[in-house]
Coordinates of C-alpha atoms in Angstrom, one line a residue:
X11 CA 13.6 33.5 -52.1
X12 CA 13.9 30.0 -53.5
X13 CA 17.7 30.1 -53.8
X14 CA 18.2 31.7 -50.4
X15 CA 16.0 29.2 -48.6
X16 CA 17.6 26.3 -50.5
X17 CA 21.1 27.5 -49.6
X18 CA 20.0 27.8 -45.9
X19 CA 18.9 24.2 -45.9
X20 CA 22.2 23.2 -47.5
X21 CA 24.1 25.3 -44.9
X22 CA 22.6 23.5 -41.9
X23 CA 22.8 20.1 -43.6
X24 CA 20.5 18.9 -46.3
X25 CA 20.9 15.2 -45.5
X26 CA 22.4 14.2 -42.2
X27 CA 21.5 12.8 -38.9
X28 CA 18.5 15.1 -38.6
X29 CA 17.0 13.8 -41.8
X30 CA 17.8 10.2 -40.9
X31 CA 15.6 10.6 -37.9
X32 CA 13.0 12.7 -39.6
X33 CA 12.2 10.4 -42.4
X34 CA 11.2 7.2 -40.4
X35 CA 9.3 9.2 -37.8
X36 CA 7.3 11.1 -40.5
X37 CA 6.6 8.0 -42.5
X38 CA 5.5 6.0 -39.4
X39 CA 1.9 7.4 -39.5
X40 CA 1.8 6.8 -43.3
X41 CA 2.9 3.2 -42.7
X42 CA 0.0 2.5 -40.4
X43 CA -2.4 4.4 -42.7
X44 CA -1.6 1.8 -45.4
X45 CA -3.1 -0.9 -43.1
X46 CA -6.4 1.1 -43.0
X47 CA -6.5 1.7 -46.8
X48 CA -5.8 -2.0 -47.6
X49 CA -7.7 -3.6 -44.8
X50 CA -10.8 -4.3 -46.8
X51 CA -8.9 -6.6 -49.1
X52 CA -9.1 -9.0 -46.1
X53 CA -12.2 -7.6 -44.4
X54 CA -14.4 -8.2 -47.4
X55 CA -13.6 -11.9 -47.9
X56 CA -16.5 -14.2 -48.0
X57 CA -15.4 -17.6 -46.6
X58 CA -17.2 -20.8 -47.4
X59 CA -20.5 -21.1 -45.7
X60 CA -23.5 -23.4 -45.1
X61 CA -27.1 -22.5 -44.5
X62 CA -28.7 -24.5 -41.7
X63 CA -32.2 -23.1 -42.0
X64 CA -34.0 -26.4 -42.5
X65 CA -34.6 -28.3 -39.3
X66 CA -33.5 -27.4 -35.9
X67 CA -30.0 -26.0 -35.5
X68 CA -29.7 -28.0 -32.3
X69 CA -30.3 -31.2 -34.2
X70 CA -28.2 -30.3 -37.3
X71 CA -25.5 -27.7 -36.6
X72 CA -23.2 -29.9 -34.5
X73 CA -23.1 -32.6 -37.1
X74 CA -22.7 -30.0 -39.9
X75 CA -20.0 -28.0 -38.3
X76 CA -18.0 -31.1 -37.3
X77 CA -18.1 -32.5 -40.8
X78 CA -17.6 -29.0 -42.3
X79 CA -14.5 -28.4 -40.2
X80 CA -13.1 -31.8 -41.2
X81 CA -13.5 -30.8 -44.8
X82 CA -16.3 -33.2 -45.8
X83 CA -18.2 -32.2 -48.9
X84 CA -21.7 -33.2 -47.9
X85 CA -23.8 -33.1 -44.7
X86 CA -27.1 -34.9 -44.9
X87 CA -30.2 -34.8 -42.7
X88 CA -33.7 -36.2 -43.5
X89 CA -34.7 -33.3 -45.7
X90 CA -31.7 -31.5 -47.2
X91 CA -28.3 -32.3 -48.6
X92 CA -25.9 -29.3 -48.1
X93 CA -22.9 -29.2 -50.4
X94 CA -20.0 -26.9 -49.5
X95 CA -18.5 -24.4 -51.9
X96 CA -15.3 -25.5 -53.5
X97 CA -13.5 -22.1 -53.3
X98 CA -13.7 -19.2 -50.9
X99 CA -16.2 -16.7 -52.3
X100 CA -18.3 -19.3 -54.2
X101 CA -21.9 -19.8 -53.2
X102 CA -23.2 -23.1 -51.9
X103 CA -25.3 -25.5 -53.9
X104 CA -28.5 -26.8 -52.2
X105 CA -30.4 -30.0 -53.3
X106 CA -33.8 -30.0 -51.7
X107 CA -36.4 -32.8 -51.6
X108 CA -38.5 -31.2 -54.3
X109 CA -35.6 -31.5 -56.8
X110 CA -34.8 -27.8 -56.9
X111 CA -31.1 -27.1 -57.6
X112 CA -29.7 -23.6 -57.5
X113 CA -27.2 -21.5 -55.5
X114 CA -28.2 -21.3 -51.9
X115 CA -29.4 -17.7 -52.0
X116 CA -31.5 -18.2 -55.1
X117 CA -32.9 -21.5 -53.8
X118 CA -34.2 -20.1 -50.6
X119 CA -35.6 -17.0 -52.4
X120 CA -37.4 -19.3 -54.9
X121 CA -39.1 -21.1 -52.0
X122 CA -39.8 -17.8 -50.2
X123 CA -37.7 -18.9 -47.3
X124 CA -35.0 -17.2 -45.3
X125 CA -31.7 -18.7 -44.2
X126 CA -32.1 -18.6 -40.5
X127 CA -28.7 -19.9 -39.5
X128 CA -25.5 -19.4 -41.5
X129 CA -22.4 -21.4 -40.6
X130 CA -19.1 -20.1 -42.0
X131 CA -16.0 -22.1 -42.4
X132 CA -13.6 -21.7 -39.5
X133 CA -10.2 -20.0 -39.9
X134 CA -11.0 -16.3 -40.3
X135 CA -13.4 -13.6 -39.0
X136 CA -14.2 -10.9 -41.5
X137 CA -17.0 -8.3 -41.6
X138 CA -18.9 -10.8 -43.9
X139 CA -18.8 -13.5 -41.2
X140 CA -19.4 -11.0 -38.4
X141 CA -22.5 -9.3 -39.9
X142 CA -23.5 -12.3 -42.2
X143 CA -23.2 -10.2 -45.4
X144 CA -24.3 -12.8 -47.9
X145 CA -27.2 -13.2 -50.3
X146 CA -29.3 -10.0 -50.0
X147 CA -26.5 -8.2 -48.2
X148 CA -23.7 -9.3 -50.4
X149 CA -23.4 -5.7 -51.8
X150 CA -22.4 -4.3 -48.5
X151 CA -18.7 -5.0 -48.6
X152 CA -18.3 -3.2 -52.0
X153 CA -20.3 -0.3 -50.6
X154 CA -18.1 -0.2 -47.5
X155 CA -14.9 -0.1 -49.6
X156 CA -16.4 2.8 -51.7
X157 CA -17.3 4.7 -48.5
X158 CA -13.8 4.2 -47.2
X159 CA -12.4 5.7 -50.4
X160 CA -14.8 8.6 -50.3
X161 CA -13.4 9.3 -46.8
X162 CA -9.8 9.1 -48.2
X163 CA -10.9 11.7 -50.9
X164 CA -12.3 14.1 -48.2
X165 CA -9.3 13.5 -45.9
X166 CA -6.7 14.2 -48.6
X167 CA -8.4 17.5 -49.7
X168 CA -9.1 18.6 -46.1
X169 CA -5.6 17.8 -44.9
X170 CA -4.0 19.6 -47.9
X171 CA -5.9 22.8 -47.1
X172 CA -5.2 22.6 -43.3
X173 CA -1.5 21.8 -43.8
X174 CA -1.0 24.9 -45.9
X175 CA -3.1 27.0 -43.5
X176 CA -2.2 26.0 -40.0
X177 CA 0.9 24.0 -40.6
X178 CA 2.1 20.5 -41.4
X179 CA 2.8 19.2 -37.9
X180 CA -0.5 20.3 -36.3
X181 CA -2.4 18.6 -39.1
X182 CA -0.4 15.4 -38.9
X183 CA -0.8 15.2 -35.1
X184 CA -4.6 15.8 -35.3
X185 CA -5.1 13.2 -38.1
X186 CA -2.9 10.6 -36.3
X187 CA -4.9 11.0 -33.1
X188 CA -8.2 10.7 -34.9
X189 CA -6.9 7.7 -36.9
X190 CA -6.2 5.9 -33.6
X191 CA -9.6 6.8 -32.1
X192 CA -11.7 5.8 -35.1
X193 CA -9.9 2.5 -35.5
X194 CA -10.5 1.8 -31.8
X195 CA -14.2 2.5 -32.1
X196 CA -14.5 0.5 -35.3
X197 CA -13.2 -2.6 -33.5
X198 CA -16.4 -2.6 -31.4
X199 CA -18.9 -2.0 -34.3
X200 CA -22.3 -3.6 -33.5
X201 CA -23.7 -3.7 -37.0
X202 CA -22.5 -3.2 -40.6
X203 CA -24.0 0.3 -40.8
X204 CA -21.9 1.5 -37.8
X205 CA -18.8 -0.2 -39.3
X206 CA -19.4 1.4 -42.8
X207 CA -19.6 4.9 -41.2
X208 CA -16.4 4.3 -39.3
X209 CA -14.6 3.0 -42.4
X210 CA -15.5 6.4 -44.0
X211 CA -13.9 8.2 -40.9
X212 CA -10.8 6.0 -40.8
X213 CA -10.4 6.4 -44.5
X214 CA -10.6 10.2 -44.0
X215 CA -7.8 10.2 -41.5
X216 CA -5.7 7.7 -43.6
X217 CA -6.0 9.9 -46.7
X218 CA -4.8 12.9 -44.8
X219 CA -1.9 11.1 -43.3
X220 CA -0.7 9.6 -46.6
X221 CA -0.9 12.9 -48.4
X222 CA 1.0 15.0 -45.9
X223 CA 3.4 12.4 -44.6
X224 CA 5.0 11.7 -48.0
X225 CA 5.6 15.4 -48.8
X226 CA 6.7 16.6 -45.4
X227 CA 10.3 15.2 -45.4
X228 CA 11.0 16.8 -48.9
X229 CA 10.9 20.2 -47.3
X230 CA 13.9 19.5 -45.1
X231 CA 16.1 17.9 -47.8
X232 CA 18.3 19.4 -50.5
X233 CA 17.8 19.0 -54.2
X234 CA 20.5 16.3 -54.7
X235 CA 19.0 13.9 -52.2
X236 CA 15.3 14.7 -52.5
X237 CA 14.5 11.6 -54.5
X238 CA 15.6 9.5 -51.5
X239 CA 12.2 10.3 -49.9
X240 CA 10.4 8.6 -52.8
X241 CA 12.7 5.6 -52.5
X242 CA 11.3 4.7 -49.1
X243 CA 9.1 1.6 -49.6
X244 CA 6.6 2.7 -47.1
X245 CA 3.6 1.3 -49.0
X246 CA 5.1 -2.0 -49.8
X247 CA 6.3 -2.6 -46.2
X248 CA 2.9 -1.6 -44.9
X249 CA 1.1 -3.9 -47.3
X250 CA 3.4 -6.9 -46.6
X251 CA 3.1 -6.5 -42.8
X252 CA -0.7 -6.3 -43.2
X253 CA -0.7 -9.5 -45.1
X254 CA 1.3 -11.2 -42.4
X255 CA -0.9 -9.6 -39.7
X256 CA -4.1 -10.9 -41.1
X257 CA -2.5 -14.3 -41.5
X258 CA -1.4 -14.4 -37.9
X259 CA -4.4 -12.6 -36.5
X260 CA -7.3 -13.4 -38.9
X261 CA -9.9 -11.4 -37.0
X262 CA -11.2 -8.0 -38.3
X263 CA -11.7 -6.6 -34.8
X264 CA -8.3 -7.5 -33.6
X265 CA -6.7 -5.9 -36.6
X266 CA -8.5 -2.6 -35.9
X267 CA -7.2 -2.7 -32.3
X268 CA -3.6 -3.3 -33.4
X269 CA -3.9 -0.5 -35.9
X270 CA -5.2 1.9 -33.2
X271 CA -2.4 1.0 -30.9
X272 CA 0.3 1.5 -33.6
X273 CA -1.2 4.9 -34.5
X274 CA -0.9 5.9 -30.8
X275 CA 2.7 5.0 -30.8
X276 CA 3.3 7.0 -34.0
X277 CA 1.7 10.0 -32.4
X278 CA 4.5 10.0 -29.8
X279 CA 7.1 10.3 -32.5
X280 CA 5.4 13.2 -34.2
X281 CA 5.5 15.2 -30.9
X282 CA 9.3 15.4 -31.3
X283 CA 9.3 16.5 -35.0
X284 CA 9.5 20.2 -35.8
X285 CA 7.3 22.2 -38.1
X286 CA 8.3 22.5 -41.7
X287 CA 11.0 25.2 -42.0
X288 CA 9.8 26.2 -45.4
X289 CA 6.3 26.6 -44.2
X290 CA 7.5 28.7 -41.3
X291 CA 9.6 30.9 -43.6
X292 CA 6.9 31.6 -46.1
X293 CA 4.4 32.4 -43.3
X294 CA 6.8 34.8 -41.6
X295 CA 7.3 32.9 -38.4
X296 CA 10.9 34.1 -37.9
X297 CA 11.6 32.8 -34.4
X298 CA 10.2 29.3 -35.1
X299 CA 12.1 29.1 -38.4
X300 CA 15.4 30.1 -36.6
X301 CA 14.8 27.5 -33.9
X302 CA 14.2 24.7 -36.5
X303 CA 17.3 25.7 -38.5
X304 CA 19.4 25.7 -35.4
X305 CA 18.2 22.2 -34.4
X306 CA 19.0 20.9 -37.9
X307 CA 22.5 22.4 -37.7
X308 CA 23.1 20.9 -34.2
X309 CA 21.9 17.4 -35.2
X310 CA 23.9 17.5 -38.5
X311 CA 27.1 18.8 -36.8
X312 CA 27.0 22.1 -38.7
X313 CA 27.5 25.7 -37.5
X314 CA 24.3 27.6 -36.7
X315 CA 23.0 29.7 -39.6
X316 CA 23.2 33.5 -39.7
X317 CA 20.0 34.5 -37.9
X318 CA 20.0 37.9 -39.7
X319 CA 19.7 36.1 -43.0
X320 CA 16.7 34.1 -41.6
X321 CA 15.1 37.4 -40.6
X322 CA 15.7 38.9 -44.0
X323 CA 14.4 35.8 -45.7
X324 CA 11.1 35.8 -43.8
X325 CA 10.6 39.6 -44.0
X326 CA 11.3 39.3 -47.8
X327 CA 8.2 37.2 -48.2
X328 CA 5.4 39.3 -49.5
X329 CA 2.6 36.7 -48.8
X330 CA 3.0 35.7 -45.2
X331 CA -0.5 36.7 -44.4
X332 CA -2.1 35.6 -47.6
X333 CA -4.6 32.7 -47.6
X334 CA -4.3 30.2 -50.3
X335 CA -7.0 27.9 -51.6
X336 CA -7.7 25.4 -54.3
X337 CA -8.2 28.1 -57.0
X338 CA -4.5 29.0 -56.7
X339 CA -3.4 25.7 -58.2
X340 CA -5.2 26.8 -61.4
X341 CA -3.9 30.4 -61.3
X342 CA -1.4 29.9 -64.2
X343 CA -1.5 28.0 -67.4
X344 CA 1.4 25.8 -66.2
X345 CA -0.2 25.1 -62.8
X346 CA -3.5 24.2 -64.5
X347 CA -1.7 21.8 -66.8
X348 CA 0.2 20.2 -63.9
X349 CA -3.0 19.7 -61.9
X350 CA -5.1 18.2 -64.7
X351 CA -2.4 15.9 -66.0
X352 CA -1.3 14.7 -62.6
X353 CA -4.9 14.2 -61.5
X354 CA -5.5 12.0 -64.6
X355 CA -2.4 9.9 -63.9
X356 CA -3.3 9.4 -60.3
X357 CA -6.8 8.4 -61.2
X358 CA -5.7 5.8 -63.7
X359 CA -3.0 4.4 -61.4
X360 CA -5.4 4.2 -58.5
X361 CA -8.3 2.4 -60.3
X362 CA -5.8 -0.1 -61.7
X363 CA -3.9 -0.7 -58.4
X364 CA -7.0 -1.0 -56.2
X365 CA -8.9 -2.9 -58.8
X366 CA -6.3 -5.6 -58.6
X367 CA -6.0 -5.3 -54.9
X368 CA -9.7 -5.7 -54.1
X369 CA -10.0 -8.3 -56.8
X370 CA -7.4 -10.6 -55.4
X371 CA -10.1 -12.9 -54.1
X372 CA -11.3 -13.3 -57.7
X373 CA -7.9 -14.4 -59.0
X374 CA -6.8 -18.0 -59.0
X375 CA -5.0 -19.6 -56.1
X376 CA -4.9 -19.2 -52.4
X377 CA -5.9 -15.8 -51.0
X378 CA -3.2 -15.5 -48.4
X379 CA -0.5 -16.5 -50.8
X380 CA -1.8 -14.1 -53.5
X381 CA -2.1 -11.3 -51.0
X382 CA 1.4 -11.8 -49.7
X383 CA 3.1 -12.1 -53.1
X384 CA 1.1 -9.1 -54.5
X385 CA 2.2 -6.9 -51.6
X386 CA 5.8 -8.2 -51.3
X387 CA 6.5 -7.3 -54.9
X388 CA 5.8 -3.6 -53.9
X389 CA 8.9 -3.3 -51.7
X390 CA 11.8 -3.4 -54.2
X391 CA 10.4 -0.9 -56.8
X392 CA 10.6 2.3 -54.7
X393 CA 14.3 1.6 -54.1
X394 CA 14.8 2.3 -57.8
X395 CA 13.2 5.7 -57.7
X396 CA 16.3 7.5 -56.6
X397 CA 18.5 6.1 -59.3
X398 CA 16.0 6.2 -62.2
X399 CA 14.8 9.7 -61.5
X400 CA 18.4 11.0 -61.2
X401 CA 19.5 9.3 -64.4
X402 CA 16.6 9.7 -66.7
X403 CA 14.7 12.5 -65.0
X404 CA 11.2 12.5 -63.6
X405 CA 9.3 12.7 -66.9
X406 CA 11.0 9.9 -68.8
X407 CA 11.0 7.6 -65.7
X408 CA 7.2 7.9 -65.5
X409 CA 6.8 7.4 -69.2
X410 CA 8.8 4.1 -69.1
X411 CA 7.1 2.8 -65.9
X412 CA 3.6 3.4 -67.2
X413 CA 4.5 1.9 -70.6
X414 CA 5.5 -1.3 -68.9
X415 CA 2.3 -1.3 -66.8
X416 CA 0.3 -0.8 -70.0
X417 CA 1.9 -3.8 -71.8
X418 CA 1.3 -6.0 -68.7
X419 CA -2.4 -5.3 -68.6
X420 CA -2.8 -5.5 -72.4
X421 CA -1.4 -9.0 -72.3
X422 CA -4.2 -10.1 -69.9
X423 CA -6.9 -9.5 -72.5
X424 CA -5.9 -12.3 -75.1
X425 CA -4.9 -14.7 -72.3
X426 CA -8.4 -14.4 -70.7
X427 CA -10.0 -14.8 -74.1
X428 CA -8.0 -17.7 -75.5
X429 CA -7.2 -19.8 -72.5
X430 CA -9.4 -21.4 -69.8
X431 CA -9.4 -19.9 -66.3
X432 CA -7.2 -22.7 -65.0
X433 CA -4.7 -22.4 -67.8
X434 CA -4.5 -18.6 -67.8
X435 CA -4.6 -18.2 -64.0
X436 CA -0.9 -18.3 -63.3
X437 CA 0.0 -16.1 -66.2
X438 CA -2.6 -13.4 -65.3
X439 CA -1.4 -13.4 -61.7
X440 CA 2.2 -12.9 -62.9
X441 CA 1.1 -10.0 -65.1
X442 CA -0.8 -8.4 -62.2
X443 CA 2.3 -8.7 -60.1
X444 CA 4.3 -6.8 -62.7
X445 CA 1.7 -4.2 -63.1
X446 CA 1.3 -3.6 -59.3
X447 CA 5.1 -3.3 -58.9
X448 CA 5.3 -0.8 -61.7
X449 CA 2.4 1.2 -60.3
X450 CA 4.1 1.5 -56.9
X451 CA 7.3 2.7 -58.6
X452 CA 5.3 5.2 -60.7
X453 CA 3.3 6.3 -57.6
X454 CA 6.4 7.1 -55.6
X455 CA 7.9 9.0 -58.6
X456 CA 4.7 11.0 -59.0
X457 CA 4.8 12.0 -55.3
X458 CA 8.4 13.3 -55.7
X459 CA 7.5 15.0 -59.1
X460 CA 4.5 16.8 -57.8
X461 CA 6.2 18.0 -54.6
X462 CA 8.8 19.6 -56.9
X463 CA 6.2 21.1 -59.3
X464 CA 4.0 22.8 -56.7
X465 CA 5.5 25.7 -54.7
X466 CA 5.5 25.5 -50.9
X467 CA 2.5 27.9 -50.3
X468 CA 0.2 25.5 -52.3
X469 CA 2.1 22.2 -52.3
X470 CA -0.2 20.3 -50.0
X471 CA -3.3 21.8 -51.6
X472 CA -2.1 20.6 -55.0
X473 CA -1.1 17.2 -53.7
X474 CA -4.4 16.9 -51.9
X475 CA -6.4 17.9 -55.0
X476 CA -4.6 15.4 -57.2
X477 CA -4.9 12.8 -54.6
X478 CA -8.7 13.3 -54.8
X479 CA -8.6 11.9 -58.4
X480 CA -6.7 8.9 -57.1
X481 CA -9.4 8.3 -54.5
X482 CA -12.1 8.6 -57.1
X483 CA -10.4 5.7 -58.8
X484 CA -10.3 3.9 -55.5
X485 CA -14.1 4.3 -55.2
X486 CA -14.7 2.6 -58.5
X487 CA -12.0 0.0 -58.0
X488 CA -14.1 -2.6 -56.1
X489 CA -16.2 -3.1 -59.2
X490 CA -13.3 -3.4 -61.7
X491 CA -12.5 -7.1 -61.0
X492 CA -15.8 -8.0 -59.5
X493 CA -16.8 -10.1 -62.5
X494 CA -15.1 -13.2 -64.0
X495 CA -14.9 -11.7 -67.4
X496 CA -11.4 -10.2 -66.9
X497 CA -10.9 -9.2 -70.5
X498 CA -13.6 -6.5 -70.2
X499 CA -12.0 -4.9 -67.2
X500 CA -8.5 -5.1 -68.5
X501 CA -9.4 -3.8 -71.9
X502 CA -10.7 -0.6 -70.3
X503 CA -7.7 -0.4 -68.0
X504 CA -5.3 -0.9 -71.0
X505 CA -6.7 2.1 -72.8
X506 CA -6.5 4.4 -69.8
X507 CA -2.9 3.3 -68.9
X508 CA -1.8 4.0 -72.5
X509 CA -3.0 7.6 -72.2
X510 CA -1.5 8.0 -68.8
X511 CA 1.9 6.9 -70.1
X512 CA 2.0 9.9 -72.4
X513 CA 0.9 12.5 -69.8
X514 CA 4.3 13.1 -68.1
X515 CA 5.8 14.1 -71.5
X516 CA 3.7 17.3 -71.4
X517 CA 5.1 18.5 -68.0
X518 CA 8.4 20.3 -67.3
X519 CA 11.4 18.5 -65.9
X520 CA 12.4 19.2 -62.3
X521 CA 15.5 17.2 -61.9
X522 CA 18.2 19.3 -60.2
X523 CA 15.9 22.3 -59.7
X524 CA 15.5 23.9 -56.2
X525 CA 12.1 23.6 -54.5
X526 CA 10.0 26.7 -55.3
X527 CA 8.4 28.4 -52.3
X528 CA 6.5 31.3 -53.8
X529 CA 3.6 31.2 -56.3
X530 CA 4.4 33.6 -59.1
X531 CA 2.0 34.8 -61.8
X532 CA 2.1 37.7 -64.3
X533 CA 1.5 41.0 -62.5
X534 CA -1.7 41.7 -64.3
X535 CA -3.2 38.3 -63.6
X536 CA -4.1 37.6 -60.0
X537 CA -6.8 35.0 -60.0
X538 CA -7.5 31.7 -61.5
X539 CA -10.3 33.3 -63.4
X540 CA -7.8 34.9 -65.8
X541 CA -5.8 31.7 -66.5
X542 CA -7.5 31.3 -69.9
X543 CA -6.4 34.8 -70.9
X544 CA -2.8 34.0 -69.8
X545 CA -2.8 30.9 -72.1
X546 CA -4.4 32.8 -75.0
X547 CA -1.8 35.5 -74.8
X548 CA 0.9 33.0 -75.0
X549 CA 2.3 33.8 -71.5
X550 CA 3.0 30.7 -69.6
X551 CA 4.5 30.5 -66.2
X552 CA 6.0 27.8 -64.1
X553 CA 6.0 29.8 -60.9
X554 CA 9.8 30.4 -61.0
X555 CA 10.8 33.2 -63.3
X556 CA 7.7 35.3 -63.8
X557 CA 6.6 38.7 -62.7
X558 CA 4.6 38.9 -59.6
X559 CA 4.6 36.9 -56.3
X560 CA 1.3 36.2 -54.6

């Protein structure tokens, strides 16, 4: 069935006008989902602030705010001298009349006092400024990021199961609609608890959109041009536009409203896209599959396919009514190896990538400039996926990319130990840029690689499960660069990246191979529970040339 379906796609045009329209429309929702995933890099920023709890705000705040806005370092009243923080994220120093000197939070706690009025520096509105998440509530932004990534985990897993059960298009339309609705509601959050719950829900929809959107186009493209999908710099473009958006509109609520509006626009595009022809074929939906193939032929200027061959192709499928679940991606020794190794690579890549992303505020230099540069560097790498993966294959491309990332994070350790923060700052930023660019290149290559390793009937289940490991890394990421001792964080990352670099070498090469549609296991082994026996007997299967289709 693999070769027949592959030849049908080639017959109606494997890369023509239809695919040129399909790719940007299918990636549009993913593009907006990137804003949601990366939003907290801006939303969790703690601007400079002053506490105006001593004395009357009416007597002091106008004087304080005017001086503060003008950039003066000290504002003095009869009782207290308030000294501004020197960098965003630093805590204020307070000199009280009794000689106590400590950071603002500790100073008021020591005196058993509460900061009644917090005045933030003008220029941006984040969830920290909106809900005054400082001192006793300073842990809330990290918790909110983790809740968002938990939502991404749930969304990727749920979307994978739904996409293989009810179809790719229905799942994408549903998740795009919910993404718009949840972002709209989040813009009107009245407290941080409501906002955190909505971040979980927006993360859920973003995880599903990203997971399905990047695999959907591959099912319409022939083997020779399939790597083009992974060359689309959707993540880098989404990240750069977000950095420009928060610079132009530095208000957390307005960013949510814009995200909701863009999701609604993307929804319109999805209404014109067809269901995956491969999914329709393996599920036995003959009429719909014929209609999609005819549309592809018409848009690509090809002759309509032989409808009898489509009928024969669908009727030849012996598993159209079979329900697939997560256990099927462990049903053979080869599938088990793919799932475990891919999950580990995604976990390590994610914890490194998001650790640097959410730790940008802890790196030296201006936040907006760092954010822009760190995201702009992500646009060029995906353009290399097509050429590298065709020339060197998927395995060796990943090995080379992860090796470079490993060297870049290893180099941070001695720099942070031997040089001062001011001296090492620029070098560490440059190494982080190299690492993030490599991770994006590796991430896109992995998406292509896994789409080719998993058969159609479990492709999105497999991608969703592996994506779960990536999101677990994202949950831990807010704490990776939360401390100033970077050598500890980067030492751990270095070891994990070194192991991840060797993982692709244990997987089969897929360059030039047709996409497999059926899951094939030995005839006497029908469930994942017997996978150990398969390996013990020395019978390994890659789902292409073995005995029984399920």
